[in-house]
Coordinates of C-alpha atoms in Angstrom, one line a residue:
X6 CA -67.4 22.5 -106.5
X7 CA -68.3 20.0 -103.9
X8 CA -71.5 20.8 -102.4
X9 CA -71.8 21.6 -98.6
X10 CA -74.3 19.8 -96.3
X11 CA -77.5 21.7 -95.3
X12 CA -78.2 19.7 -92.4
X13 CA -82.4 20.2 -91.8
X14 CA -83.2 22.3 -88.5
X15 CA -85.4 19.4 -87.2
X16 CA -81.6 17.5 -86.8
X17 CA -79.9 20.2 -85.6
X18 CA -81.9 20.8 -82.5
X19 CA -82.5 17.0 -81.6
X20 CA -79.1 17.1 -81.3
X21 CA -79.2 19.9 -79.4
X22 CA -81.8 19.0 -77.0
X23 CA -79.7 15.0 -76.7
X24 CA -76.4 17.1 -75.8
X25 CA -78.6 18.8 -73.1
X26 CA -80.0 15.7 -71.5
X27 CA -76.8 14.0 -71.1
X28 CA -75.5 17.2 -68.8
X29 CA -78.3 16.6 -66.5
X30 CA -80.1 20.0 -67.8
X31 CA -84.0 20.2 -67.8
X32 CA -85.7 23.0 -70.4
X33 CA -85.8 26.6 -69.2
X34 CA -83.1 26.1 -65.7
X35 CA -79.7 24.5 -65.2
X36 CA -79.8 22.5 -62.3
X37 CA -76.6 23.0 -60.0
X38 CA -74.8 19.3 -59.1
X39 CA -75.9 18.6 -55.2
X40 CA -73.6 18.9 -52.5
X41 CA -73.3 16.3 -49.8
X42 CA -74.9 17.8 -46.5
X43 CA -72.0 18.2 -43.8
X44 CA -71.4 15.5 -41.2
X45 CA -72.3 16.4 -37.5
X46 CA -69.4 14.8 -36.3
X47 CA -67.4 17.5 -38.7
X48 CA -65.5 20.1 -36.4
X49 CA -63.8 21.9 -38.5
X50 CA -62.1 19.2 -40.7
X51 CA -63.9 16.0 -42.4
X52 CA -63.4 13.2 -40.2
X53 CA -64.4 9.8 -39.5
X54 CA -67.4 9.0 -38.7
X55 CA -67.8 8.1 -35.0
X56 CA -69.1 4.4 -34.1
X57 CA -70.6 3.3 -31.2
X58 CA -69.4 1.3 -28.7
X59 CA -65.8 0.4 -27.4
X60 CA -63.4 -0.9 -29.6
X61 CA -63.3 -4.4 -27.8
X62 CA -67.2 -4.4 -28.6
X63 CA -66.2 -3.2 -32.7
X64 CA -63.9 -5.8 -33.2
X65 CA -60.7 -3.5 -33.6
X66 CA -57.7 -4.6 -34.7
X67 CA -55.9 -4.7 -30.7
X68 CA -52.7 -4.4 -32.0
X69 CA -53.7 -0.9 -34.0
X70 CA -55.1 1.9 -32.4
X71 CA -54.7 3.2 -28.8
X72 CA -53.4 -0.5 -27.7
X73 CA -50.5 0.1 -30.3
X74 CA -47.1 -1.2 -29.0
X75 CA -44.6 2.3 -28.5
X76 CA -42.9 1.6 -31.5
X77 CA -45.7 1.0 -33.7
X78 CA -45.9 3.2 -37.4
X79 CA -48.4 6.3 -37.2
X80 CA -50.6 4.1 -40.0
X81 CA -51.1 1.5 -37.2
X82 CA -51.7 3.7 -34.3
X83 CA -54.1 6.1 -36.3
X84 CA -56.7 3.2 -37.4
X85 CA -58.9 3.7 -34.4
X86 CA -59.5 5.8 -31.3
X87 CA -61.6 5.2 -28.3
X88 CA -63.1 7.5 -26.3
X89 CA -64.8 6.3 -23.3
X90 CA -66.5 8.0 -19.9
X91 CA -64.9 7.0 -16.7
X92 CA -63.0 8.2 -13.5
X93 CA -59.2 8.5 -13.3
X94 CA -57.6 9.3 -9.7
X95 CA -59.8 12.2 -8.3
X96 CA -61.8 13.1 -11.6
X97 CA -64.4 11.6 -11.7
X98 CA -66.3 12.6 -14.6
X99 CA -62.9 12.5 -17.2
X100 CA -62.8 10.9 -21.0
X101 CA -60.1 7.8 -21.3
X102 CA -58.7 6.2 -24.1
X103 CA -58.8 2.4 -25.5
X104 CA -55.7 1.9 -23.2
X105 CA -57.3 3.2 -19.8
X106 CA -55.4 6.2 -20.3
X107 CA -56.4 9.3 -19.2
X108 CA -57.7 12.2 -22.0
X109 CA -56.7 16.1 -21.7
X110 CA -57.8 19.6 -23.2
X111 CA -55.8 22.8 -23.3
X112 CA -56.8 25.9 -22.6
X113 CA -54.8 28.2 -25.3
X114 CA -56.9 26.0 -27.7
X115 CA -60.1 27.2 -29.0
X116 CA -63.4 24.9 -29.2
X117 CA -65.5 28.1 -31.4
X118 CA -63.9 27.4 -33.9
X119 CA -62.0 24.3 -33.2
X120 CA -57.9 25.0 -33.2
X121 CA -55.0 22.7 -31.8
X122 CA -52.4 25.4 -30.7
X123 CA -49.7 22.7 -29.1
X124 CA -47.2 21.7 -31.9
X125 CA -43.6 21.0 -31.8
X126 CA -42.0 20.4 -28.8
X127 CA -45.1 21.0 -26.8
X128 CA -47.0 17.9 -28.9
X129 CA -43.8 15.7 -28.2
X130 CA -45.2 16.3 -23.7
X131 CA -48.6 16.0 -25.1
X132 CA -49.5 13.8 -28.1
X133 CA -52.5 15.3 -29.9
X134 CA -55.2 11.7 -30.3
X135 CA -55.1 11.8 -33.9
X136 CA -56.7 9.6 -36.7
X137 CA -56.4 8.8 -40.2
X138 CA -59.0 10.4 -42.1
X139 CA -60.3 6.2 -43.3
X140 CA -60.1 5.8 -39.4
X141 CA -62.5 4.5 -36.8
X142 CA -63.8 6.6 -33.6
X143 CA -65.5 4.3 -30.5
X144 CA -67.3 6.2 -28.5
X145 CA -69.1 4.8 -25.2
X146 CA -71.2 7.4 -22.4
X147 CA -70.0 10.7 -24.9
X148 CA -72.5 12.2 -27.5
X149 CA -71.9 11.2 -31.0
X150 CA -72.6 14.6 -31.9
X151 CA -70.0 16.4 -29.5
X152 CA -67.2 13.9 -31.3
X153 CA -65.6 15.5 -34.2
X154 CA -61.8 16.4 -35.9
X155 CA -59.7 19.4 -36.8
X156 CA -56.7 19.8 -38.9
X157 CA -53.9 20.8 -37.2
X158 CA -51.0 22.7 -38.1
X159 CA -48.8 19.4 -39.9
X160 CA -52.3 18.0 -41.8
X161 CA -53.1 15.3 -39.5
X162 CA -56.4 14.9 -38.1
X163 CA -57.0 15.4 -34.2
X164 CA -60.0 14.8 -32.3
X165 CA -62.4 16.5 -30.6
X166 CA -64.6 16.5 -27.7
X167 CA -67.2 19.5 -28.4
X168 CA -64.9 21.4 -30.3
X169 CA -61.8 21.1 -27.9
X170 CA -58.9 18.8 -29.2
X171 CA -57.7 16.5 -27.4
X172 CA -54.4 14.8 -26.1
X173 CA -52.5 12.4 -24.0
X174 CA -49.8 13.6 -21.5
X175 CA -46.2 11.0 -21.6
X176 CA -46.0 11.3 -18.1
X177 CA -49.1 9.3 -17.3
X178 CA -48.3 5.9 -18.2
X179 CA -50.7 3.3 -16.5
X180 CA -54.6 3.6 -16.4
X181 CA -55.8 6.1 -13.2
X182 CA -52.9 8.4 -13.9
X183 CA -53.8 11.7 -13.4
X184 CA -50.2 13.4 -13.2
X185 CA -51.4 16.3 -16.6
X186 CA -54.2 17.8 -14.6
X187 CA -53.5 21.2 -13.8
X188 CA -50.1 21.4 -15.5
X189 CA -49.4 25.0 -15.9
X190 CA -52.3 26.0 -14.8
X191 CA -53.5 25.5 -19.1
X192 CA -54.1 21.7 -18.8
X193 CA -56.7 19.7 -17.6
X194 CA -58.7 16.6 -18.2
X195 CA -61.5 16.6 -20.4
X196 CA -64.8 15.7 -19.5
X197 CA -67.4 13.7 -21.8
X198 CA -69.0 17.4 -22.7
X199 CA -65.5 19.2 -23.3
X200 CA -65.6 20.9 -20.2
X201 CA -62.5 20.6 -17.4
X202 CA -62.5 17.7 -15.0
X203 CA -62.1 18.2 -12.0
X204 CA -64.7 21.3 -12.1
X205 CA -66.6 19.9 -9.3
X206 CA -69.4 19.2 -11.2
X207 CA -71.5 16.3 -11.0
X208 CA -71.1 13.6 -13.9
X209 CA -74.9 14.0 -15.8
X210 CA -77.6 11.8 -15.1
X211 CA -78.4 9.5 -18.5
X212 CA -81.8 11.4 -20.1
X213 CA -85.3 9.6 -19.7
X214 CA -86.5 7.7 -22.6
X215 CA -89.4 9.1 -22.6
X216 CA -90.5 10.2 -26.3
X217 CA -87.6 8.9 -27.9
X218 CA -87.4 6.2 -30.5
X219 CA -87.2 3.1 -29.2
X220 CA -83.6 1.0 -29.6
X221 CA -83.2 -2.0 -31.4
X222 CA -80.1 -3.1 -30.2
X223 CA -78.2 -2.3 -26.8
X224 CA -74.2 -3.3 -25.6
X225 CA -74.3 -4.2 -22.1
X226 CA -71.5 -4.0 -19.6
X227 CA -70.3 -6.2 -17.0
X228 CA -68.0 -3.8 -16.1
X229 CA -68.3 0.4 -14.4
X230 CA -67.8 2.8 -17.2
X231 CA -68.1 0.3 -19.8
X232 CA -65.4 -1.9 -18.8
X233 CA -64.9 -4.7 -21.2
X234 CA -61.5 -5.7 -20.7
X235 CA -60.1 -5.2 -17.1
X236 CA -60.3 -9.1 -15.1
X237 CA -63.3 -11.0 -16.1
X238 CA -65.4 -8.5 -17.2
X239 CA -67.1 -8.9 -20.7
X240 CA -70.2 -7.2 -23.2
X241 CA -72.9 -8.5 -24.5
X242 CA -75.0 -7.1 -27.3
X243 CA -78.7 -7.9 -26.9
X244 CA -80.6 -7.6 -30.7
X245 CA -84.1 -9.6 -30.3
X246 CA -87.3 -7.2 -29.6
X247 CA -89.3 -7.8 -26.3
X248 CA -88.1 -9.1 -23.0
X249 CA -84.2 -10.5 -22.8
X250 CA -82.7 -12.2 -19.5
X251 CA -79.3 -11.6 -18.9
X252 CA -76.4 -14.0 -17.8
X253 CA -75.6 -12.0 -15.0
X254 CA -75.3 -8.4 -13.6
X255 CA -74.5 -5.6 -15.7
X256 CA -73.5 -2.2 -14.4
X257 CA -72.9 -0.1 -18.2
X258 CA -74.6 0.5 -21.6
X259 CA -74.8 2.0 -24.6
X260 CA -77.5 2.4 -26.3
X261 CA -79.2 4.7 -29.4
X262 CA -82.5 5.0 -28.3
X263 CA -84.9 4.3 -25.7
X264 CA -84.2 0.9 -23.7
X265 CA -86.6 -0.3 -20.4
X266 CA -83.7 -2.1 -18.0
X267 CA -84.9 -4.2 -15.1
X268 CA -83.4 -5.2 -12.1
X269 CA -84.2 -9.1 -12.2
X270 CA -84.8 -11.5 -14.9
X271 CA -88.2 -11.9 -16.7
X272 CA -88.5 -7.8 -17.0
X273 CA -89.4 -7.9 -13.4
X274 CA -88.6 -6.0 -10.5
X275 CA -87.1 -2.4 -10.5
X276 CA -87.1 -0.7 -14.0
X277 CA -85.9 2.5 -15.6
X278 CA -86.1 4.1 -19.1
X279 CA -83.1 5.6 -20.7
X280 CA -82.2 6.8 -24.1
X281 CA -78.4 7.3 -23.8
X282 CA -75.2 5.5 -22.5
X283 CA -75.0 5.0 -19.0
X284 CA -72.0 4.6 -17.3
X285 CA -72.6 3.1 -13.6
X286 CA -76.2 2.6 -12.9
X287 CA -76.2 2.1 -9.9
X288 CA -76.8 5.6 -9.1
X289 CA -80.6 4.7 -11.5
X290 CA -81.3 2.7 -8.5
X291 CA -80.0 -0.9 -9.6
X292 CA -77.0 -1.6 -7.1
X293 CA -77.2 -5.7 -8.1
X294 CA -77.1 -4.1 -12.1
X295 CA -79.1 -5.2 -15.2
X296 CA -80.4 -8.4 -15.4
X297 CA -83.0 -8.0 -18.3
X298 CA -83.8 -5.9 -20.9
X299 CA -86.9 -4.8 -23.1
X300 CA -86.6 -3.8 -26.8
X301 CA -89.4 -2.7 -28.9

């Protein structure tokens, strides 16, 4: 009779220990695979990852997007959203979109826990601002963290401004239209916090930048509420640490961290600390704008 193996016990538990090492065990505990921590721009469904700036300042495809012709696919007009602080008619804080268009929230929505409730018919009046899940979000003078998605009711992604979704209204068709606010008495624009516009409220002052860290790179604005495209108005982005003239006057910024503007070249004359976007700042005392700025 053929003789069976007898395989020593030495072998049989390198083997052993070899097959454990390759599934990523250590002696004595099985370690459980990590899980990717959550994005803060989640709300409710895995989105995009917000990026700062406008989408004139990014580079974006104008012909994608929120600048989309009419009769572009959903592919096209899903690659990017833009969400930017500025007025529109009579509200004067209100969210717009890469087209100047104005930005609405609707009050049989929820925002704890994010849910789009306008579908059908409804979302035909009121387009939800959706995005593809490889999609890009601009943001300029609203929080990164108050920008996130939700799934609605057909799979598609739909943004959000601090949990409330948001959408466009067919009626308004030029930049300053205001013609969805208080429709139904449910409707209204959406301010860069996810309140209503409109509230009365005043628009919030940009925080100090006192104690935070400090920027290495800021987008300035030639333009009120970071206008970068209306007439001759332009951006700049300033990179290099210490003192930076500017050429011209600059009324807007964004910025992620603390960054010393001045009211005259050579960091001289009026100054002011801030450590978020600022939509007009002339309100921060600097009526002529930016004309310099301090990194480092």
């Amino acid at each position: 009779m053929p003789r069976k193996h007898a395989w020593p016990l030495a072998v049989l538990l390198a083997v052993g220990a070899i097959a454990l090492s390759a599934c990523g065990t250590t002696a004595g505990t099985a370690q459980p695979a990590s899980q990717p921590a959550p994005s803060s721009s989640d709300s409710g469904a895995r989105g995009p990852a917000p990026q700062s700036g406008t989408a004139r300042t990014n580079k974006a495809d104008e012909k994608a997007g929120d600048t989309a012709a009419a009769d572009a696919s959903a592919d096209t007009k899903e690659k990017w959203v833009s969400l930017r602080a500025g007025t529109a008619g009579d509200l004067d804080p209100v969210v717009i979109n890469g087209a100047g268009l104005t930005l609405y929230r609707f009050d049989k929505d929820s925002a704890n826990p994010p849910k789009a409730t306008c579908n059908g018919d409804c979302a035909v009046t009121w387009p939800p601002v959706t995005v593809a899940p490889g999609g890009k979000i601009f943001f300029a003078g609203v929080k990164k963290d108050d920008i996130g998605t939700v799934k609605r009711d057909d799979g598609k992604l739909q943004v959000t401004i601090k949990g409330w979704p948001v959408y466009r209204y067919t009626k308004d068709t030029k930049p300053g239209d205001t013609l969805g606010q208080g429709v139904g008495g449910t409707w209204f624009g959406v301010t860069p916090t996810g309140e209503k516009a409109g509230s009365g409220k005043p628009a919030p002052q940009p925080a100090s930048g006192a104690g935070a860290q400090p920027s290495t790179s800021v987008t300035l604005y030639t333009g009120k509420n970071f206008d970068d495209f209306t007439g001759a108005n332009f951006a700049t982005v300033v990179a290099n640490a210490g003192c930076n003239d500017l050429r011209g006057a600059f009324f807007a910024l964004t910025t992620a961290g603390s960054t010393k503007i001045w009211s005259e070249p050579g960091c001289k004359g009026k100054s002011a600390v801030v450590a978020e976007d600022v939509s007009d700042v002339t309100p921060l005392g600097f009526p002529n704008g930016v004309k310099s700025v301090f990194l480092g």
